[in-house]
Tab-separated table of C-alpha atoms in Angstrom:
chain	number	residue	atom	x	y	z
A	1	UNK	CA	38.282	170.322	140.111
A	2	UNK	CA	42.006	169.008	139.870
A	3	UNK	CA	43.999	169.311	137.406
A	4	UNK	CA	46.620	166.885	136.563
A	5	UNK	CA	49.853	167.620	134.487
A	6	UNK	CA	51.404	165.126	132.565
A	7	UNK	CA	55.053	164.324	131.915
A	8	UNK	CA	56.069	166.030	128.421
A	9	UNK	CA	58.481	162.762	126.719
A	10	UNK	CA	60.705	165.087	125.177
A	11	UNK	CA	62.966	164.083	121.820
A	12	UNK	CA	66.011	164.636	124.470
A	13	UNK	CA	64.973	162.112	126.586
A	14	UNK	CA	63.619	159.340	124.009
A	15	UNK	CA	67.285	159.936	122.564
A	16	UNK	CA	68.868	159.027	126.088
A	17	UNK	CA	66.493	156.445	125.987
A	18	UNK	CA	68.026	155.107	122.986
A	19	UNK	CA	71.653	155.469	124.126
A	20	UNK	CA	70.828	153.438	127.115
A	21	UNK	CA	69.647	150.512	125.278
A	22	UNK	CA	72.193	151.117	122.670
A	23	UNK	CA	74.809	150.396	125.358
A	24	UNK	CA	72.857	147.723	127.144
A	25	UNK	CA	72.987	145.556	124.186
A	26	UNK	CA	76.032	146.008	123.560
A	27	UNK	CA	77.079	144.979	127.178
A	28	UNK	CA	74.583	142.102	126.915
A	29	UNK	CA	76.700	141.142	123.061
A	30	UNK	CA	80.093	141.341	125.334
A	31	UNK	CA	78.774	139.177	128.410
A	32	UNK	CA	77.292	136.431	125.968
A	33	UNK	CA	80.535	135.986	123.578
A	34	UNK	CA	82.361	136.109	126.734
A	35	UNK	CA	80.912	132.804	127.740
A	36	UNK	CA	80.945	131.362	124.187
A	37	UNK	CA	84.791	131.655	123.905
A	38	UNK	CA	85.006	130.168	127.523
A	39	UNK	CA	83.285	126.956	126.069
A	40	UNK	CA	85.681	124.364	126.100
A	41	UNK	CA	86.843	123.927	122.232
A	42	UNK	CA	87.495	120.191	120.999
A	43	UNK	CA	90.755	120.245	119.200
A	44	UNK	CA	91.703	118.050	116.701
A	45	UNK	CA	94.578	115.479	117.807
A	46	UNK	CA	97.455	116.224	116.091
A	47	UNK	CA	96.494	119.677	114.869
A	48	UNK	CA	99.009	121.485	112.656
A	49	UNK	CA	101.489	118.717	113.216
A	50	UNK	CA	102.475	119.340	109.861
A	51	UNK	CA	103.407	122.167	110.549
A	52	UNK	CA	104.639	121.887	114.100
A	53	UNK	CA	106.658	118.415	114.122
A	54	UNK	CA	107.054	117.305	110.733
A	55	UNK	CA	110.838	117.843	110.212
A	56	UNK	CA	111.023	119.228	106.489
A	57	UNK	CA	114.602	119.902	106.501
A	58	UNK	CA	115.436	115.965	107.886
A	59	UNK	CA	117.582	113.868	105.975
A	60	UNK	CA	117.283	110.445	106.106
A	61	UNK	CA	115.785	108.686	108.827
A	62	UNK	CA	113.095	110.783	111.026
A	63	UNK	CA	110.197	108.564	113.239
A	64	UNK	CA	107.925	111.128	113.405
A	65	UNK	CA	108.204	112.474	109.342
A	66	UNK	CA	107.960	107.802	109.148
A	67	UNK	CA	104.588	108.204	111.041
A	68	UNK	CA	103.281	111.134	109.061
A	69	UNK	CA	104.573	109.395	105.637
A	70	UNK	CA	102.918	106.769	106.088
A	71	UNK	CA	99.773	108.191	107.157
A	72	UNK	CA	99.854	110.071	104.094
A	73	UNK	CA	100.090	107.202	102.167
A	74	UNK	CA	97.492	104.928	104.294
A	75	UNK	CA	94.888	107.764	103.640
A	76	UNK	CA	94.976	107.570	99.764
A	77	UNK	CA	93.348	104.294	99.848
A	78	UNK	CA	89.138	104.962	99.344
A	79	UNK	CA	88.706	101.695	100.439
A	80	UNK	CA	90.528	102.902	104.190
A	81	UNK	CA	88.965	106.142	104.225
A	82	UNK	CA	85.399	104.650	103.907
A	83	UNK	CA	84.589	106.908	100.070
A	84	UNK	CA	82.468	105.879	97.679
A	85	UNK	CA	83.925	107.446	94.477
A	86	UNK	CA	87.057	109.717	93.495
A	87	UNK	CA	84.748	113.181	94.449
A	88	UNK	CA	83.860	112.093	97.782
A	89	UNK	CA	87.643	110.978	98.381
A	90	UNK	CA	89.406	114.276	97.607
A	91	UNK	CA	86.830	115.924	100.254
A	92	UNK	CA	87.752	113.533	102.912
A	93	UNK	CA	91.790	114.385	102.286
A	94	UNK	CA	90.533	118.100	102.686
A	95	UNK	CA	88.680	117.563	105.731
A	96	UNK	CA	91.145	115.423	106.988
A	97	UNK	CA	94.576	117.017	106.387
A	98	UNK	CA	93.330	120.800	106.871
A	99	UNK	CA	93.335	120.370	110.610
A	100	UNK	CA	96.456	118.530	110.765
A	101	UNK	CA	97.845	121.801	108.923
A	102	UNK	CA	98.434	121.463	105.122
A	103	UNK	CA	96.189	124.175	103.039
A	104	UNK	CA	96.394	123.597	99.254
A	105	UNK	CA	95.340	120.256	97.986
A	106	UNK	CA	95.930	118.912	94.297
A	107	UNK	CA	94.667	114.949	92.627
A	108	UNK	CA	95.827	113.253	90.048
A	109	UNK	CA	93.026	110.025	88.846
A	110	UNK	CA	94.642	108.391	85.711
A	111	UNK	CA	93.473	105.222	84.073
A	112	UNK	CA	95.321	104.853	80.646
A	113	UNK	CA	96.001	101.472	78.897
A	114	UNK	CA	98.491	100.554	80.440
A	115	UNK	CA	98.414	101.254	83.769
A	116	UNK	CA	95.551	103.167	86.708
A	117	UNK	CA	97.819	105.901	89.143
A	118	UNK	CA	96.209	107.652	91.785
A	119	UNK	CA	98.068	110.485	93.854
A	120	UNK	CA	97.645	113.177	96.002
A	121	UNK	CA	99.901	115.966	96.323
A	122	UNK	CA	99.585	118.403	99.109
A	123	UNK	CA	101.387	121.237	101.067
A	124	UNK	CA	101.801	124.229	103.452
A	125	UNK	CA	104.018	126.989	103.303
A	126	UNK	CA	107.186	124.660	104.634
A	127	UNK	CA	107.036	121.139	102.335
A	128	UNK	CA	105.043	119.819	99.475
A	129	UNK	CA	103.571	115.991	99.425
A	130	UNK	CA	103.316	113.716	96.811
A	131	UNK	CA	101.800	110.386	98.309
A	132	UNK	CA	100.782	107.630	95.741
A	133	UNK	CA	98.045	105.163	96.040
A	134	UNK	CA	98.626	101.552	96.547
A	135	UNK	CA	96.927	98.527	94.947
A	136	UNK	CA	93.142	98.298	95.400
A	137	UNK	CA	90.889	95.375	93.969
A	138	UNK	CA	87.629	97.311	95.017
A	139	UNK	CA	85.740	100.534	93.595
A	140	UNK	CA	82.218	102.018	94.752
A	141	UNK	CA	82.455	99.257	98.307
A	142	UNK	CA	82.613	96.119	95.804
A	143	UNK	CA	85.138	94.089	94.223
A	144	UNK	CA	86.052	95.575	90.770
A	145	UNK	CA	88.016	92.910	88.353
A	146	UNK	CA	88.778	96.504	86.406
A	147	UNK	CA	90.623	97.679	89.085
A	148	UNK	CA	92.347	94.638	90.292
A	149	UNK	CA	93.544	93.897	86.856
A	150	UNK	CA	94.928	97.641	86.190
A	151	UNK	CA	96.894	97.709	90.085
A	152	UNK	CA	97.555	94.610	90.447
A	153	UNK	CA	98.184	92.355	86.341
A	154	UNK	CA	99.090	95.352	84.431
A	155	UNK	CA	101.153	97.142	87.003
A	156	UNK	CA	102.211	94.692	90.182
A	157	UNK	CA	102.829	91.743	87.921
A	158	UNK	CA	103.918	93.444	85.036
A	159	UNK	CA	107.263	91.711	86.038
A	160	UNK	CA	109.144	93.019	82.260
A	161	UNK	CA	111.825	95.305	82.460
A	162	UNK	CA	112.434	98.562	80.498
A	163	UNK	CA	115.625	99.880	79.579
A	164	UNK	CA	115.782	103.602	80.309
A	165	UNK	CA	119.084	104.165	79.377
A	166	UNK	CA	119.486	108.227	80.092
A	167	UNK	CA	119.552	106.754	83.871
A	168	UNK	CA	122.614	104.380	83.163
A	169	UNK	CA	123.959	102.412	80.354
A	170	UNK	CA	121.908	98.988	81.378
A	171	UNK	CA	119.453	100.202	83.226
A	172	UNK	CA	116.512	98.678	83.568
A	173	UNK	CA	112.972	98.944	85.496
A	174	UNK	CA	110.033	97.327	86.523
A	175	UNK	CA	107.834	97.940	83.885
A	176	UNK	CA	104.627	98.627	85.526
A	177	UNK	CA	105.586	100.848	87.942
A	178	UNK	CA	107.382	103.257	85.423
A	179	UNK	CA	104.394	102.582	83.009
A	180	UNK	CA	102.632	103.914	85.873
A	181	UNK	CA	104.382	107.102	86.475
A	182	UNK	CA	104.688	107.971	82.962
A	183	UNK	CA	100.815	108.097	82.342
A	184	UNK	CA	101.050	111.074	84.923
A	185	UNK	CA	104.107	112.708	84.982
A	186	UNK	CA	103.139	115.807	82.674
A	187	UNK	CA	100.140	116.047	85.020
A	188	UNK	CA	102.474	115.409	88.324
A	189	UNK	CA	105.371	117.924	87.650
A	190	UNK	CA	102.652	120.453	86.763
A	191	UNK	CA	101.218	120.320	90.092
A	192	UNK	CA	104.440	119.940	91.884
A	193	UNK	CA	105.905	123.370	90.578
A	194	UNK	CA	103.096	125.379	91.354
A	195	UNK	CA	103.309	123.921	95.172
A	196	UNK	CA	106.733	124.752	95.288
A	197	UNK	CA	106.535	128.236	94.219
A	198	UNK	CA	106.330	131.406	96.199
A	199	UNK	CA	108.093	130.690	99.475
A	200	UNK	CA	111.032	127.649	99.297
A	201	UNK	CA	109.474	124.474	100.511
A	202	UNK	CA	110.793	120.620	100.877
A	203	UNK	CA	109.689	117.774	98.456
A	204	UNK	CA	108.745	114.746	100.065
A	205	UNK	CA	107.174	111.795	97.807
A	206	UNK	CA	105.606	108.621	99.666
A	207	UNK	CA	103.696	105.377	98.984
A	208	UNK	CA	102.822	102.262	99.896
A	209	UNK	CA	103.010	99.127	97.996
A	210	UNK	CA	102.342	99.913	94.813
A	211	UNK	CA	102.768	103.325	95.634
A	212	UNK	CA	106.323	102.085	96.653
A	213	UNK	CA	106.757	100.961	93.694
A	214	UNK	CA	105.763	104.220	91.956
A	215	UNK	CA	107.470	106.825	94.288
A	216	UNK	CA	111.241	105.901	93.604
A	217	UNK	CA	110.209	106.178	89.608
A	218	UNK	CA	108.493	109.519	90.410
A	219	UNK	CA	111.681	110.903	92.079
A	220	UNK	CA	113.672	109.875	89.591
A	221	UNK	CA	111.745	111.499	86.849
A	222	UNK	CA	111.357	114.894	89.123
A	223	UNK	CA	115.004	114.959	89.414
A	224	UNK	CA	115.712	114.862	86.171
A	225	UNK	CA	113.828	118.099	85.556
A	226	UNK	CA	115.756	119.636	88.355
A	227	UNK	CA	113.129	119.658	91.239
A	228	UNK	CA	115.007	118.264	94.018
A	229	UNK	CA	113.821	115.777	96.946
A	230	UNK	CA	114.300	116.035	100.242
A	231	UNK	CA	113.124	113.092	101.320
A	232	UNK	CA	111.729	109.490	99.921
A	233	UNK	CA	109.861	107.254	102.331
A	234	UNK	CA	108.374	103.795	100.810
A	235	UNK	CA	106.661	101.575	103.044
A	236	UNK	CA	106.257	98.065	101.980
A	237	UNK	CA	107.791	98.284	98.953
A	238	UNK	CA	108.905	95.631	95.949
A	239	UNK	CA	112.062	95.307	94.060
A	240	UNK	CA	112.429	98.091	91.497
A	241	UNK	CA	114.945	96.933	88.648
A	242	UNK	CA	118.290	95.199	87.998
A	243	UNK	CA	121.306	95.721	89.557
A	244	UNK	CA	123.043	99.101	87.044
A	245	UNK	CA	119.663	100.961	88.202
A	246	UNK	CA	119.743	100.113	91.794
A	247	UNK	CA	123.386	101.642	91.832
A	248	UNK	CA	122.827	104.986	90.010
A	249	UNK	CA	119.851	105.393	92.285
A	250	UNK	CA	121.524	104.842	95.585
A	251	UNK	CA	124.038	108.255	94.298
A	252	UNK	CA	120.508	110.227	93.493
A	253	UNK	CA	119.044	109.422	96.879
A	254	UNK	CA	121.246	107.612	99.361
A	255	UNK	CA	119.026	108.559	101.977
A	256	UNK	CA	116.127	106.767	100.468
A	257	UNK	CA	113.882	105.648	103.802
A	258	UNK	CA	112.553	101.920	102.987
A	259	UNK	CA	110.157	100.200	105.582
A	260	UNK	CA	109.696	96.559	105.837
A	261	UNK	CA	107.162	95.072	108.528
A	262	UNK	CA	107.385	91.422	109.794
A	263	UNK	CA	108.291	89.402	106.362
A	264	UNK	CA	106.020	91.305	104.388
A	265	UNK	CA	105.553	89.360	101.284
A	266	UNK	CA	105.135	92.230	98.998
A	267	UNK	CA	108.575	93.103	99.799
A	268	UNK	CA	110.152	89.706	98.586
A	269	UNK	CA	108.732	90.732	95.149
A	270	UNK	CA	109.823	90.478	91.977
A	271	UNK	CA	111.705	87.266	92.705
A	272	UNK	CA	115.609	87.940	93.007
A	273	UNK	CA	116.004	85.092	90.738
A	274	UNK	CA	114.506	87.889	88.063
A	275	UNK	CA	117.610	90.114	88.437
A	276	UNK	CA	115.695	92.785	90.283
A	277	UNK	CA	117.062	94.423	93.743
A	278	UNK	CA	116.043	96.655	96.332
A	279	UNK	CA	117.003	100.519	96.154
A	280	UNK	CA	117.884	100.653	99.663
A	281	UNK	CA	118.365	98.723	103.157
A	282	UNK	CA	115.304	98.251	104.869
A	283	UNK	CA	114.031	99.645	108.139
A	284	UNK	CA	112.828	96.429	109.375
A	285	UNK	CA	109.906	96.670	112.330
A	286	UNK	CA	109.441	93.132	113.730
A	287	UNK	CA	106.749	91.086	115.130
A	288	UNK	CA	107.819	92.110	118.815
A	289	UNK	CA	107.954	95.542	117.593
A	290	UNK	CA	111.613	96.092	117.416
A	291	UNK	CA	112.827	98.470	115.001
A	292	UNK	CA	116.006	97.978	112.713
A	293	UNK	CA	117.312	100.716	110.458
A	294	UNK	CA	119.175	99.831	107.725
A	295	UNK	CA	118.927	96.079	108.568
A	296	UNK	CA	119.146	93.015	106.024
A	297	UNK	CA	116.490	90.971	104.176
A	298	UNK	CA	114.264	89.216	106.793
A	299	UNK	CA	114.660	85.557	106.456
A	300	UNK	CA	112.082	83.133	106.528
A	301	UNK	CA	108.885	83.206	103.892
A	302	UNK	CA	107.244	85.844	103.402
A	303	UNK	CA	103.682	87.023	104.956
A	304	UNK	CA	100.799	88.482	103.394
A	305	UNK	CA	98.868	89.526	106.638
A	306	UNK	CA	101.751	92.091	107.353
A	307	UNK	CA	101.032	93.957	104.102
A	308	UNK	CA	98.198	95.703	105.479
A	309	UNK	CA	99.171	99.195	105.407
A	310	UNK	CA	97.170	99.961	108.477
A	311	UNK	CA	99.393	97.634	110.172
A	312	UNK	CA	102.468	99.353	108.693
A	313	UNK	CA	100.648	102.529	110.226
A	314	UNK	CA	100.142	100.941	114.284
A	315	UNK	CA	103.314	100.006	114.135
A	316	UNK	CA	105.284	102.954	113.741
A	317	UNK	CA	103.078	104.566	115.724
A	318	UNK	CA	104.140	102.566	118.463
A	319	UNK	CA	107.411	103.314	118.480
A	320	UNK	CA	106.627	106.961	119.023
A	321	UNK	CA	107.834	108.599	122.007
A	322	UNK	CA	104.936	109.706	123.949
A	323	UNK	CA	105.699	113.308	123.750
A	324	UNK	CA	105.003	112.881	119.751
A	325	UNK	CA	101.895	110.554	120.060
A	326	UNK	CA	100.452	113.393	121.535
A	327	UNK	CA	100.545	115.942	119.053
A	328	UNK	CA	100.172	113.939	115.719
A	329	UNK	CA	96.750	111.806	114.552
A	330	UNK	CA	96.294	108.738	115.621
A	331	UNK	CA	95.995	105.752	113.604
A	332	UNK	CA	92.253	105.086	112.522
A	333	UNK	CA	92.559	101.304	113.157
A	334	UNK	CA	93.405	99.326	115.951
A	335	UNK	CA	91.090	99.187	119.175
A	336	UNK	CA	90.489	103.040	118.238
A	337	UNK	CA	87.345	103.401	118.813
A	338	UNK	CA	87.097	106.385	116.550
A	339	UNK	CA	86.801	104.079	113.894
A	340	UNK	CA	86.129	100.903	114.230
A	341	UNK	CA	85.249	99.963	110.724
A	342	UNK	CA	88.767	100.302	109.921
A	343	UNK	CA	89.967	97.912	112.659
A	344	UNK	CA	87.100	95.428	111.742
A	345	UNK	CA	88.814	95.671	107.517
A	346	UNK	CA	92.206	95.238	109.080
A	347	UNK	CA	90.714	92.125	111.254
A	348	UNK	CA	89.234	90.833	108.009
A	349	UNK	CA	92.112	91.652	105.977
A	350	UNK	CA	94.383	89.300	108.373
A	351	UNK	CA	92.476	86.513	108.985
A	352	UNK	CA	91.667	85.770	105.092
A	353	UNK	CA	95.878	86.309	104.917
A	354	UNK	CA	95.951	83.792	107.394
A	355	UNK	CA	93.742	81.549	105.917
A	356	UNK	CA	95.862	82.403	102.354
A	357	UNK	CA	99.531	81.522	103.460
A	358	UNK	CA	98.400	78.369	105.333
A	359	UNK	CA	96.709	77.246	101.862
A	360	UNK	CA	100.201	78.069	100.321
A	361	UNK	CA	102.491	76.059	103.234
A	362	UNK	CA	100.303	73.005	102.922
């Protein structure tokens, strides 16, 4: 009869055992995150350009801080950034200015008698951004008489001046637009210290039609509490107020950045024939794309279709060199085919403009 011995597992060896799969695994983790990170990652196109190409200490004229301005300002419209309400627009901003490298995000969403301002202000550890929202006539995806009589009868066409005479003896304003600042200002400066604290940063304030309008009031008021502003870049802007404000402006901020595309109507408004003037020469970008700083009033009538702040957008665009198109967002609009809902509104927007200023020269 055999006998047969068997093998004895001691606890030694189950203990190797264990210190050989130990290690395996962890091998095994190594070899597998090793060919995660070599996935190719998508970046975002124009990441951190805030950051990395926005020239905070400019003054005066910049192209690429007049591309980033304005796209600033273009994004505060709901109606541009496809949102439905005021909740789902300040997550958009965040989602879409967090790549592009700003990291603290504040709103202000005011509708008082006499006026309806919307603003975002936004920074890094370099600048702070106040961008204000031009004139909308929709709300929710549908025409809203509420909000076309707020931006555009109680604030656009609120033509009446106002005498603010700790700016100047005869000073006087557009009405609206300082209406429009003053329902917010408590609210504004609030936010605007507490982005400028900690680390020194640059003020920048931006807008677009009515948040041209807005802006220059908004950097007057800030200055006046001692918060200076490195830059102010309007973009389709009106006239602001008679001729004794225009002058003590131009000494607070002769650098003042003012950018006119193609005849835009908007810009021929309030009538000069009402005493009110422009703060500052205009950067004029025309039809063929040439670009004019500090040119003269365009002549000729003025256009609605060129209002369109997405065009105001394309167009500086264009006039990036390519080594800056590169590294800052494109515009939404316009044949991108990232979003072509934007270039079909802009499409829309023009053709009904078209339609409008024949209907006016006949």
């Amino acid at each position: 009869m055999k006998i047969y011995k068997t093998n004895k597992i001691t606890d030694r060896t189950i203990q190797h055992l264990r210190y050989k799969f130990l290690i395996a695994c962890l091998i095994l983790t190594f070899l597998i995150s090793c060919a995660v990170s070599a996935q190719p990652i998508q970046a975002v196109q124009g990441e951190d350009c805030f950051s990395r190409v926005f020239e905070e200490k400019a003054v005066g004229h910049s192209l690429v801080n007049a591309y980033l301005l304005m796209y600033s300002a273009y994004s505060t419209y709901e109606n541009r950034i496809d949102v439905a309400n005021f909740l789902e627009f300040k997550k958009k901003i965040k989602e879409t200015f967090t790549p592009l490298g700003i990291d603290r995000f504040d709103f202000i969403d005011v509708r008082a008698r006499t006026a309806d301002t919307q603003a975002v202000i936004m920074s890094n550890d370099k600048l702070v951004i106040v961008a204000f929202r031009g004139s909308e006539s929709s709300s929710n995806h549908k025409f809203s008489p509420v909000k076309m009589a707020y931006d555009w009868i109680l604030t656009d066409f609120n033509f009446f001046k106002k005498r603010i005479l700790w700016w100047g003896w005869g000073v006087k304003v557009h009405r609206g637009f300082y209406n429009a600042i003053e329902i917010v200002y408590d609210e504004l400066k609030k936010y605007v210290d507490s982005h400028m604290a900690g680390t020194p940063k640059r003020l920048w304030i931006t807008g677009h039609s009515l948040g041209a309008g807005i802006a220059p009031m908004a950097a007057c008021r800030l200055s006046d509490d001692g918060i200076s502003v490195q830059g102010l870049y309007t973009y389709a802007g009106p006239r602001l107020g008679n001729e004794d404000f225009v002058k003590a402006f131009k000494k607070r901020f002769p650098d003042m950045q003012r950018w006119v595309f193609d005849n835009d109507i908007v810009t021929k408004l309030p009538f000069k024939a009402m005493k009110f003037q422009h703060c500052a020469l205009p950067n004029n970008i025309y039809a063929d794309g040439k670009l004019v700083l500090a040119d003269g009033e365009m002549k000729g009538p003025g256009k609605v279709r060129s209002h369109a702040p997405g065009m105001y957008l394309q167009k500086i665009y264009d006039l990036l060199p390519l080594d800056i198109k590169v590294v800052v967002p494109a515009p939404p609009g316009f044949g991108n085919d990232a979003s072509s809902a934007d270039a079909e509104l802009e499409r829309k927007f023009n053709g009904e403009a078209q339609v409008s200023e024949e209907d006016l020269s006949n």
